[in-house]
Structures are given as C-alpha cells and as structure tokens.
C-alpha cells in the first residue's frame, strides 16, 4: 500500500478529521525529498504539523524553525543556554523551581545537536518520502481504536511517555523515533497557544514502520467492533431515571424474547456472559429462551447482538 492508500485507509476507518502527518528528520547527508517547499515564515514544529495536516508539504531547515526549544530537541541546532538551564520554564511559571525544571529537561528525549539538518512534514497522502513517524491529530475515541489495533496482534498494553512539555518535538517525534513505540501527547504550552489543536483533540504518533500492520488490525476491528461501539449497541434505553435512597431495593430483570422475531441464530446464547439464554428446540425449529433470567446482569449484550431485534430487557428497580 502506498502512502496515499495508507492515509485513505486510516481516514476512512477512523473517520479522521485531519490528515495524518508524515514527519521525517533529514540526516546531514540526505537529499531533500521531492515536492516539499520552505514555508514563507518560520514556524514551530507544532505549527508545521498544523499546516501539513491542512495540505502543505514543508522542508524546514533550522532557520525556518520558530521554536528554539523544538529545533534543539530534534537535533537541528544547539540548545540555547537559557533553555538548557530551565530558567525560562520558571519565568513562564510553568514549573516551580530550577531543580524541577532540570529534572524534566534531563528526562526528556532529545537528539544531539547536528544529528539532523532539517525536518520534513507532509500530509501522509502526499509524502514522497518514507517518514520516521506519522502524527495523528485525533479524538480520544480514535486513540482508543489505534491502541486496540496496536494490541490486536501482540496483546500488549501501552505505556506512554509524556509530560505536557515539548509535545510535538520531544514526545511525538524524538520519543517515537528512539523507542519505536507509538506515543500520545495532549499538547504543550506552545502547541496549545500557537496552533489550532482544539480542546477535544490530542496527538498520537506512530513509527512509520508499524503503520501497515496497524492498518491491517484496524481493518479487522472495522468488521464488527468499531461499528458496533459507534452505534452504542449496548446502551440501555433508559438510564437516567434516578431513584431516592428509600426506594433502593433489589433490581429485577426480565429477559423478553420475541419468538416471532427470533430466527434461532444462537448469537444471544453465544454472547451471553452469564449463560442466561439457551436455544430450545420447538418441534423442528430452534428458538432462544431465557432459562435463568435471575442470573442476568443487564449488560445488554444479547440485545445489541441480536440481528432480529428480538430481545428486550425489562428492568424494575426499587422496593415493590
Ligand atoms: S440472537 Fe436474536 S434471533 Fe438469534 S437466537 Fe437470539 S433472540 Fe433469536
Ligand atoms: S443482558 Fe447480558 S446477562 Fe442478561 S441475558 Fe442478555 S447477555 Fe445475558
């Protein structure tokens, strides 16, 4: 799959608002890729990502980087002494003392000054180069599916490495290049103050070499899990009826199965975690029957999974 198809697959499966952004740090001896141009004014790395997700492909040598912290963290320029010491974090009142600032700086991933000559950013679909990482500007629900897709083949959980400082440079570019693990960031002071990421969005960065397997796993999740969750199929019809503490008593559940609708497919029996439902032969046909309704925990799985909409739960709460 080429970058164009890969970007389309992620956009379609996750219904992304923005194009994923391909990011590459160019080594000193590497040629500049085709179809990129220098921005007319210096931009921060977070701003360049904003511009790229809107469709521009940028070549960003050091003199086009407006954030000296970000440029230094990515190994394009030496770190300014004031930034290296941490004193500016105190002036901005982002950290309480120099010890705290130095600890945060020391634990931050960085590349050595001069390791790279420029950064390149482009919408993934237009990237005529192999990115190091791909940065998504994304909603939490979409992050969840990317986490699921990443765990799909390995079963592994995720441990993210982020601080709220130096978002797109340290956490999304350097951290992911060094660790080869996807990472999340909620933005940073600079990224929130100077780019258009909205209050409901976060970032997630993926090593490019994992994008194809992630797309494969997402494709499998798109068969059932993603559309079902987005349709909220287990949402009980009434969940907002509060009751007073005097009324609280046993909650009883009746599992109503409409025999006329039921075609005996057996999905409800298979999915029920409490073995409440069993298939019963009725002459030469099979129908679902609630054989142990007292064990029903009201999870609504059978309701959501039944293709014939044959099941309803009747919940009664409170003292009779
Ligand atoms: S899932 Fe629905 S149609 Fe299938 S057996 Fe159960 S009640 Fe019947
Ligand atoms: S609501 Fe849950 S526990 Fe109750 S019958 Fe349906 S699947 Fe089983």
mmCIF file of N, CA, C and O in Angstrom, residues 162-229:
data_model
loop_
_atom_site.group_PDB
_atom_site.id
_atom_site.type_symbol
_atom_site.label_atom_id
_atom_site.label_comp_id
_atom_site.label_asym_id
_atom_site.label_seq_id
_atom_site.Cartn_x
_atom_site.Cartn_y
_atom_site.Cartn_z
ATOM 1 N N UNK A 162 5.040 10.900 28.357
ATOM 2 C CA UNK A 162 4.687 12.275 28.004
ATOM 3 C C UNK A 162 4.758 13.144 29.241
ATOM 4 O O UNK A 162 4.792 12.626 30.368
ATOM 5 N N UNK A 163 4.813 14.463 29.041
ATOM 6 C CA UNK A 163 4.976 15.332 30.205
ATOM 7 C C UNK A 163 4.089 16.563 30.169
ATOM 8 O O UNK A 163 3.944 17.244 31.167
ATOM 9 N N UNK A 164 3.510 16.876 29.015
ATOM 10 C CA UNK A 164 2.804 18.165 28.903
ATOM 11 C C UNK A 164 3.739 19.287 28.493
ATOM 12 O O UNK A 164 3.313 20.420 28.308
ATOM 13 N N UNK A 165 5.031 18.969 28.350
ATOM 14 C CA UNK A 165 6.011 19.948 27.832
ATOM 15 C C UNK A 165 6.569 19.382 26.520
ATOM 16 O O UNK A 165 6.706 18.174 26.373
ATOM 17 N N UNK A 166 6.910 20.257 25.587
ATOM 18 C CA UNK A 166 7.604 19.840 24.357
ATOM 19 C C UNK A 166 6.862 18.702 23.651
ATOM 20 O O UNK A 166 7.424 17.623 23.399
ATOM 21 N N UNK A 167 5.633 18.973 23.312
ATOM 22 C CA UNK A 167 4.737 17.938 22.800
ATOM 23 C C UNK A 167 5.164 17.332 21.465
ATOM 24 O O UNK A 167 5.523 16.154 21.386
ATOM 25 N N UNK A 168 5.072 18.133 20.390
ATOM 26 C CA UNK A 168 5.254 17.524 19.065
ATOM 27 C C UNK A 168 6.721 17.206 18.778
ATOM 28 O O UNK A 168 7.011 16.281 18.023
ATOM 29 N N UNK A 169 7.636 17.964 19.382
ATOM 30 C CA UNK A 169 9.063 17.705 19.124
ATOM 31 C C UNK A 169 9.555 16.521 19.957
ATOM 32 O O UNK A 169 9.954 15.485 19.414
ATOM 33 N N UNK A 170 9.483 16.642 21.296
ATOM 34 C CA UNK A 170 10.049 15.590 22.155
ATOM 35 C C UNK A 170 9.163 14.351 22.195
ATOM 36 O O UNK A 170 9.613 13.238 21.917
ATOM 37 N N UNK A 171 7.883 14.543 22.541
ATOM 38 C CA UNK A 171 7.025 13.380 22.815
ATOM 39 C C UNK A 171 6.574 12.653 21.547
ATOM 40 O O UNK A 171 6.397 11.433 21.563
ATOM 41 N N UNK A 172 6.349 13.405 20.476
ATOM 42 C CA UNK A 172 5.760 12.774 19.283
ATOM 43 C C UNK A 172 6.781 12.460 18.204
ATOM 44 O O UNK A 172 6.537 11.603 17.357
ATOM 45 N N UNK A 173 7.900 13.151 18.215
ATOM 46 C CA UNK A 173 8.899 12.893 17.166
ATOM 47 C C UNK A 173 10.095 12.131 17.756
ATOM 48 O O UNK A 173 10.320 10.973 17.430
ATOM 49 N N UNK A 174 10.827 12.758 18.681
ATOM 50 C CA UNK A 174 12.059 12.122 19.175
ATOM 51 C C UNK A 174 11.750 10.849 19.971
ATOM 52 O O UNK A 174 12.353 9.797 19.741
ATOM 53 N N UNK A 175 10.787 10.937 20.882
ATOM 54 C CA UNK A 175 10.453 9.769 21.706
ATOM 55 C C UNK A 175 10.074 8.563 20.840
ATOM 56 O O UNK A 175 10.506 7.436 21.071
ATOM 57 N N UNK A 176 9.268 8.810 19.829
ATOM 58 C CA UNK A 176 8.771 7.702 18.995
ATOM 59 C C UNK A 176 9.894 7.168 18.093
ATOM 60 O O UNK A 176 10.024 5.958 17.893
ATOM 61 N N UNK A 177 10.752 8.055 17.595
ATOM 62 C CA UNK A 177 11.890 7.586 16.783
ATOM 63 C C UNK A 177 12.836 6.738 17.625
ATOM 64 O O UNK A 177 13.338 5.717 17.184
ATOM 65 N N UNK A 178 13.074 7.177 18.858
ATOM 66 C CA UNK A 178 14.023 6.440 19.706
ATOM 67 C C UNK A 178 13.449 5.126 20.218
ATOM 68 O O UNK A 178 14.129 4.112 20.242
ATOM 69 N N UNK A 179 12.192 5.152 20.656
ATOM 70 C CA UNK A 179 11.629 3.957 21.299
ATOM 71 C C UNK A 179 11.020 2.978 20.305
ATOM 72 O O UNK A 179 10.828 1.805 20.611
ATOM 73 N N UNK A 180 10.667 3.508 19.101
ATOM 74 C CA UNK A 180 9.939 2.703 18.107
ATOM 75 C C UNK A 180 8.615 2.174 18.678
ATOM 76 O O UNK A 180 8.158 1.089 18.343
ATOM 77 N N UNK A 181 8.029 2.989 19.579
ATOM 78 C CA UNK A 181 6.710 2.657 20.121
ATOM 79 C C UNK A 181 5.805 3.862 19.931
ATOM 80 O O UNK A 181 6.257 5.013 20.075
ATOM 81 N N UNK A 182 4.522 3.585 19.669
ATOM 82 C CA UNK A 182 3.632 4.728 19.498
ATOM 83 C C UNK A 182 3.488 5.479 20.822
ATOM 84 O O UNK A 182 3.626 4.893 21.892
ATOM 85 N N UNK A 183 3.235 6.770 20.712
ATOM 86 C CA UNK A 183 3.171 7.591 21.920
ATOM 87 C C UNK A 183 2.079 8.644 21.773
ATOM 88 O O UNK A 183 1.725 9.046 20.670
ATOM 89 N N UNK A 184 1.574 9.062 22.925
ATOM 90 C CA UNK A 184 0.480 10.028 22.939
ATOM 91 C C UNK A 184 1.001 11.346 23.515
ATOM 92 O O UNK A 184 1.945 11.368 24.293
ATOM 93 N N UNK A 185 0.385 12.426 23.112
ATOM 94 C CA UNK A 185 0.662 13.715 23.755
ATOM 95 C C UNK A 185 -0.634 14.516 23.747
ATOM 96 O O UNK A 185 -1.419 14.435 22.798
ATOM 97 N N UNK A 186 -0.827 15.271 24.806
ATOM 98 C CA UNK A 186 -2.018 16.117 24.884
ATOM 99 C C UNK A 186 -1.702 17.553 24.487
ATOM 100 O O UNK A 186 -2.481 18.457 24.734
ATOM 101 N N UNK A 187 -0.548 17.741 23.866
ATOM 102 C CA UNK A 187 -0.104 19.076 23.513
ATOM 103 C C UNK A 187 0.783 19.631 24.605
ATOM 104 O O UNK A 187 1.073 18.961 25.603
ATOM 105 N N UNK A 188 1.247 20.841 24.396
ATOM 106 C CA UNK A 188 2.055 21.519 25.424
ATOM 107 C C UNK A 188 1.679 22.997 25.390
ATOM 108 O O UNK A 188 0.862 23.426 24.573
ATOM 109 N N UNK A 189 2.268 23.773 26.265
ATOM 110 C CA UNK A 189 2.003 25.219 26.341
ATOM 111 C C UNK A 189 2.099 25.851 24.953
ATOM 112 O O UNK A 189 1.184 26.518 24.489
ATOM 113 N N UNK A 190 3.223 25.592 24.266
ATOM 114 C CA UNK A 190 3.423 26.175 22.944
ATOM 115 C C UNK A 190 2.410 25.660 21.935
ATOM 116 O O UNK A 190 1.775 26.430 21.221
ATOM 117 N N UNK A 191 2.250 24.334 21.903
ATOM 118 C CA UNK A 191 1.357 23.739 20.894
ATOM 119 C C UNK A 191 -0.091 24.185 21.096
ATOM 120 O O UNK A 191 -0.831 24.381 20.136
ATOM 121 N N UNK A 192 -0.494 24.362 22.350
ATOM 122 C CA UNK A 192 -1.875 24.799 22.623
ATOM 123 C C UNK A 192 -2.035 26.291 22.329
ATOM 124 O O UNK A 192 -3.079 26.747 21.886
ATOM 125 N N UNK A 193 -0.965 27.078 22.622
ATOM 126 C CA UNK A 193 -1.089 28.533 22.490
ATOM 127 C C UNK A 193 -0.926 29.005 21.058
ATOM 128 O O UNK A 193 -1.384 30.089 20.709
ATOM 129 N N UNK A 194 -0.285 28.205 20.211
ATOM 130 C CA UNK A 194 0.116 28.763 18.913
ATOM 131 C C UNK A 194 -0.341 27.935 17.710
ATOM 132 O O UNK A 194 -0.110 28.305 16.572
ATOM 133 N N UNK A 195 -1.000 26.802 17.970
ATOM 134 C CA UNK A 195 -1.525 26.050 16.830
ATOM 135 C C UNK A 195 -3.037 25.914 17.034
ATOM 136 O O UNK A 195 -3.564 26.327 18.052
ATOM 137 N N UNK A 196 -3.717 25.298 16.052
ATOM 138 C CA UNK A 196 -5.182 25.289 16.136
ATOM 139 C C UNK A 196 -5.742 23.982 16.689
ATOM 140 O O UNK A 196 -6.910 23.690 16.486
ATOM 141 N N UNK A 197 -4.914 23.203 17.390
ATOM 142 C CA UNK A 197 -5.461 21.983 18.004
ATOM 143 C C UNK A 197 -6.586 22.404 18.960
ATOM 144 O O UNK A 197 -6.433 23.350 19.742
ATOM 145 N N UNK A 198 -7.751 21.734 18.856
ATOM 146 C CA UNK A 198 -8.853 22.182 19.707
ATOM 147 C C UNK A 198 -8.855 21.462 21.053
ATOM 148 O O UNK A 198 -8.096 20.517 21.269
ATOM 149 N N UNK A 199 -9.714 21.907 21.931
ATOM 150 C CA UNK A 199 -9.693 21.408 23.314
ATOM 151 C C UNK A 199 -10.038 19.926 23.420
ATOM 152 O O UNK A 199 -9.757 19.298 24.435
ATOM 153 N N UNK A 200 -10.678 19.390 22.398
ATOM 154 C CA UNK A 200 -11.111 17.987 22.456
ATOM 155 C C UNK A 200 -10.137 17.058 21.751
ATOM 156 O O UNK A 200 -10.352 15.862 21.694
ATOM 157 N N UNK A 201 -9.094 17.626 21.165
ATOM 158 C CA UNK A 201 -8.161 16.815 20.395
ATOM 159 C C UNK A 201 -6.869 16.566 21.162
ATOM 160 O O UNK A 201 -6.470 17.352 22.013
ATOM 161 N N UNK A 202 -6.233 15.456 20.814
ATOM 162 C CA UNK A 202 -4.900 15.142 21.332
ATOM 163 C C UNK A 202 -4.061 14.709 20.131
ATOM 164 O O UNK A 202 -4.512 14.769 18.986
ATOM 165 N N UNK A 203 -2.833 14.290 20.410
ATOM 166 C CA UNK A 203 -1.971 13.782 19.339
ATOM 167 C C UNK A 203 -1.575 12.352 19.648
ATOM 168 O O UNK A 203 -1.405 11.970 20.815
ATOM 169 N N UNK A 204 -1.377 11.596 18.586
ATOM 170 C CA UNK A 204 -0.802 10.260 18.729
ATOM 171 C C UNK A 204 0.199 10.080 17.591
ATOM 172 O O UNK A 204 -0.089 10.440 16.454
ATOM 173 N N UNK A 205 1.363 9.560 17.934
ATOM 174 C CA UNK A 205 2.413 9.386 16.925
ATOM 175 C C UNK A 205 2.779 7.912 16.818
ATOM 176 O O UNK A 205 2.884 7.213 17.830
ATOM 177 N N UNK A 206 2.959 7.461 15.592
ATOM 178 C CA UNK A 206 3.210 6.042 15.327
ATOM 179 C C UNK A 206 4.492 5.912 14.503
ATOM 180 O O UNK A 206 4.671 6.658 13.524
ATOM 181 N N UNK A 207 5.384 4.988 14.866
ATOM 182 C CA UNK A 207 6.545 4.753 13.982
ATOM 183 C C UNK A 207 6.030 4.324 12.608
ATOM 184 O O UNK A 207 5.141 3.467 12.527
ATOM 185 N N UNK A 208 6.584 4.894 11.562
ATOM 186 C CA UNK A 208 6.033 4.611 10.229
ATOM 187 C C UNK A 208 6.059 3.128 9.910
ATOM 188 O O UNK A 208 5.135 2.605 9.284
ATOM 189 N N UNK A 209 7.096 2.423 10.385
ATOM 190 C CA UNK A 209 7.200 1.001 10.019
ATOM 191 C C UNK A 209 6.102 0.141 10.659
ATOM 192 O O UNK A 209 6.012 -1.044 10.379
ATOM 193 N N UNK A 210 5.279 0.733 11.533
ATOM 194 C CA UNK A 210 4.164 -0.031 12.126
ATOM 195 C C UNK A 210 2.818 0.340 11.505
ATOM 196 O O UNK A 210 1.777 -0.211 11.873
ATOM 197 N N UNK A 211 2.838 1.281 10.574
ATOM 198 C CA UNK A 211 1.562 1.776 10.034
ATOM 199 C C UNK A 211 0.802 0.713 9.246
ATOM 200 O O UNK A 211 -0.430 0.634 9.309
ATOM 201 N N UNK A 212 1.518 -0.120 8.497
ATOM 202 C CA UNK A 212 0.819 -1.115 7.685
ATOM 203 C C UNK A 212 0.156 -2.186 8.547
ATOM 204 O O UNK A 212 -0.990 -2.569 8.310
ATOM 205 N N UNK A 213 0.864 -2.657 9.572
ATOM 206 C CA UNK A 213 0.253 -3.689 10.423
ATOM 207 C C UNK A 213 -0.890 -3.082 11.234
ATOM 208 O O UNK A 213 -1.910 -3.734 11.481
ATOM 209 N N UNK A 214 -0.741 -1.819 11.610
ATOM 210 C CA UNK A 214 -1.824 -1.140 12.325
ATOM 211 C C UNK A 214 -3.072 -1.030 11.433
ATOM 212 O O UNK A 214 -4.205 -1.258 11.885
ATOM 213 N N UNK A 215 -2.849 -0.724 10.170
ATOM 214 C CA UNK A 215 -3.985 -0.624 9.227
ATOM 215 C C UNK A 215 -4.657 -1.986 9.069
ATOM 216 O O UNK A 215 -5.890 -2.082 9.017
ATOM 217 N N UNK A 216 -3.862 -3.048 9.018
ATOM 218 C CA UNK A 216 -4.442 -4.403 8.893
ATOM 219 C C UNK A 216 -5.317 -4.721 10.100
ATOM 220 O O UNK A 216 -6.422 -5.253 9.965
ATOM 221 N N UNK A 217 -4.809 -4.414 11.293
ATOM 222 C CA UNK A 217 -5.581 -4.696 12.509
ATOM 223 C C UNK A 217 -6.834 -3.833 12.562
ATOM 224 O O UNK A 217 -7.904 -4.298 12.956
ATOM 225 N N UNK A 218 -6.712 -2.581 12.165
ATOM 226 C CA UNK A 218 -7.894 -1.695 12.158
ATOM 227 C C UNK A 218 -8.954 -2.230 11.204
ATOM 228 O O UNK A 218 -10.155 -2.154 11.483
ATOM 229 N N UNK A 219 -8.482 -2.766 10.086
ATOM 230 C CA UNK A 219 -9.426 -3.318 9.117
ATOM 231 C C UNK A 219 -10.227 -4.455 9.760
ATOM 232 O O UNK A 219 -11.430 -4.575 9.561
ATOM 233 N N UNK A 220 -9.561 -5.286 10.553
ATOM 234 C CA UNK A 220 -10.267 -6.391 11.210
ATOM 235 C C UNK A 220 -11.222 -5.855 12.286
ATOM 236 O O UNK A 220 -12.333 -6.349 12.439
ATOM 237 N N UNK A 221 -10.787 -4.836 12.998
ATOM 238 C CA UNK A 221 -11.669 -4.247 14.013
ATOM 239 C C UNK A 221 -12.870 -3.549 13.371
ATOM 240 O O UNK A 221 -13.931 -3.411 13.994
ATOM 241 N N UNK A 222 -12.689 -3.108 12.133
ATOM 242 C CA UNK A 222 -13.776 -2.396 11.441
ATOM 243 C C UNK A 222 -14.904 -3.313 11.003
ATOM 244 O O UNK A 222 -15.979 -2.858 10.621
ATOM 245 N N UNK A 223 -14.652 -4.631 11.027
ATOM 246 C CA UNK A 223 -15.690 -5.576 10.606
ATOM 247 C C UNK A 223 -16.845 -5.570 11.610
ATOM 248 O O UNK A 223 -18.006 -5.635 11.227
ATOM 249 N N UNK A 224 -16.516 -5.476 12.905
ATOM 250 C CA UNK A 224 -17.572 -5.619 13.926
ATOM 251 C C UNK A 224 -17.412 -4.602 15.059
ATOM 252 O O UNK A 224 -18.308 -3.831 15.350
ATOM 253 N N UNK A 225 -16.248 -4.626 15.696
ATOM 254 C CA UNK A 225 -16.102 -3.863 16.941
ATOM 255 C C UNK A 225 -16.341 -2.364 16.773
ATOM 256 O O UNK A 225 -17.089 -1.759 17.544
ATOM 257 N N UNK A 226 -15.675 -1.764 15.785
ATOM 258 C CA UNK A 226 -15.769 -0.305 15.656
ATOM 259 C C UNK A 226 -17.202 0.132 15.324
ATOM 260 O O UNK A 226 -17.771 0.980 16.022
ATOM 261 N N UNK A 227 -17.830 -0.471 14.287
ATOM 262 C CA UNK A 227 -19.203 -0.003 14.002
ATOM 263 C C UNK A 227 -20.186 -0.271 15.136
ATOM 264 O O UNK A 227 -21.068 0.549 15.398
ATOM 265 N N UNK A 228 -20.019 -1.406 15.839
ATOM 266 C CA UNK A 228 -20.948 -1.693 16.942
ATOM 267 C C UNK A 228 -20.791 -0.675 18.068
ATOM 268 O O UNK A 228 -21.778 -0.173 18.608
ATOM 269 N N UNK A 229 -19.554 -0.398 18.436
ATOM 270 C CA UNK A 229 -19.342 0.556 19.536
ATOM 271 C C UNK A 229 -19.849 1.939 19.151
ATOM 272 O O UNK A 229 -20.427 2.656 19.963
#
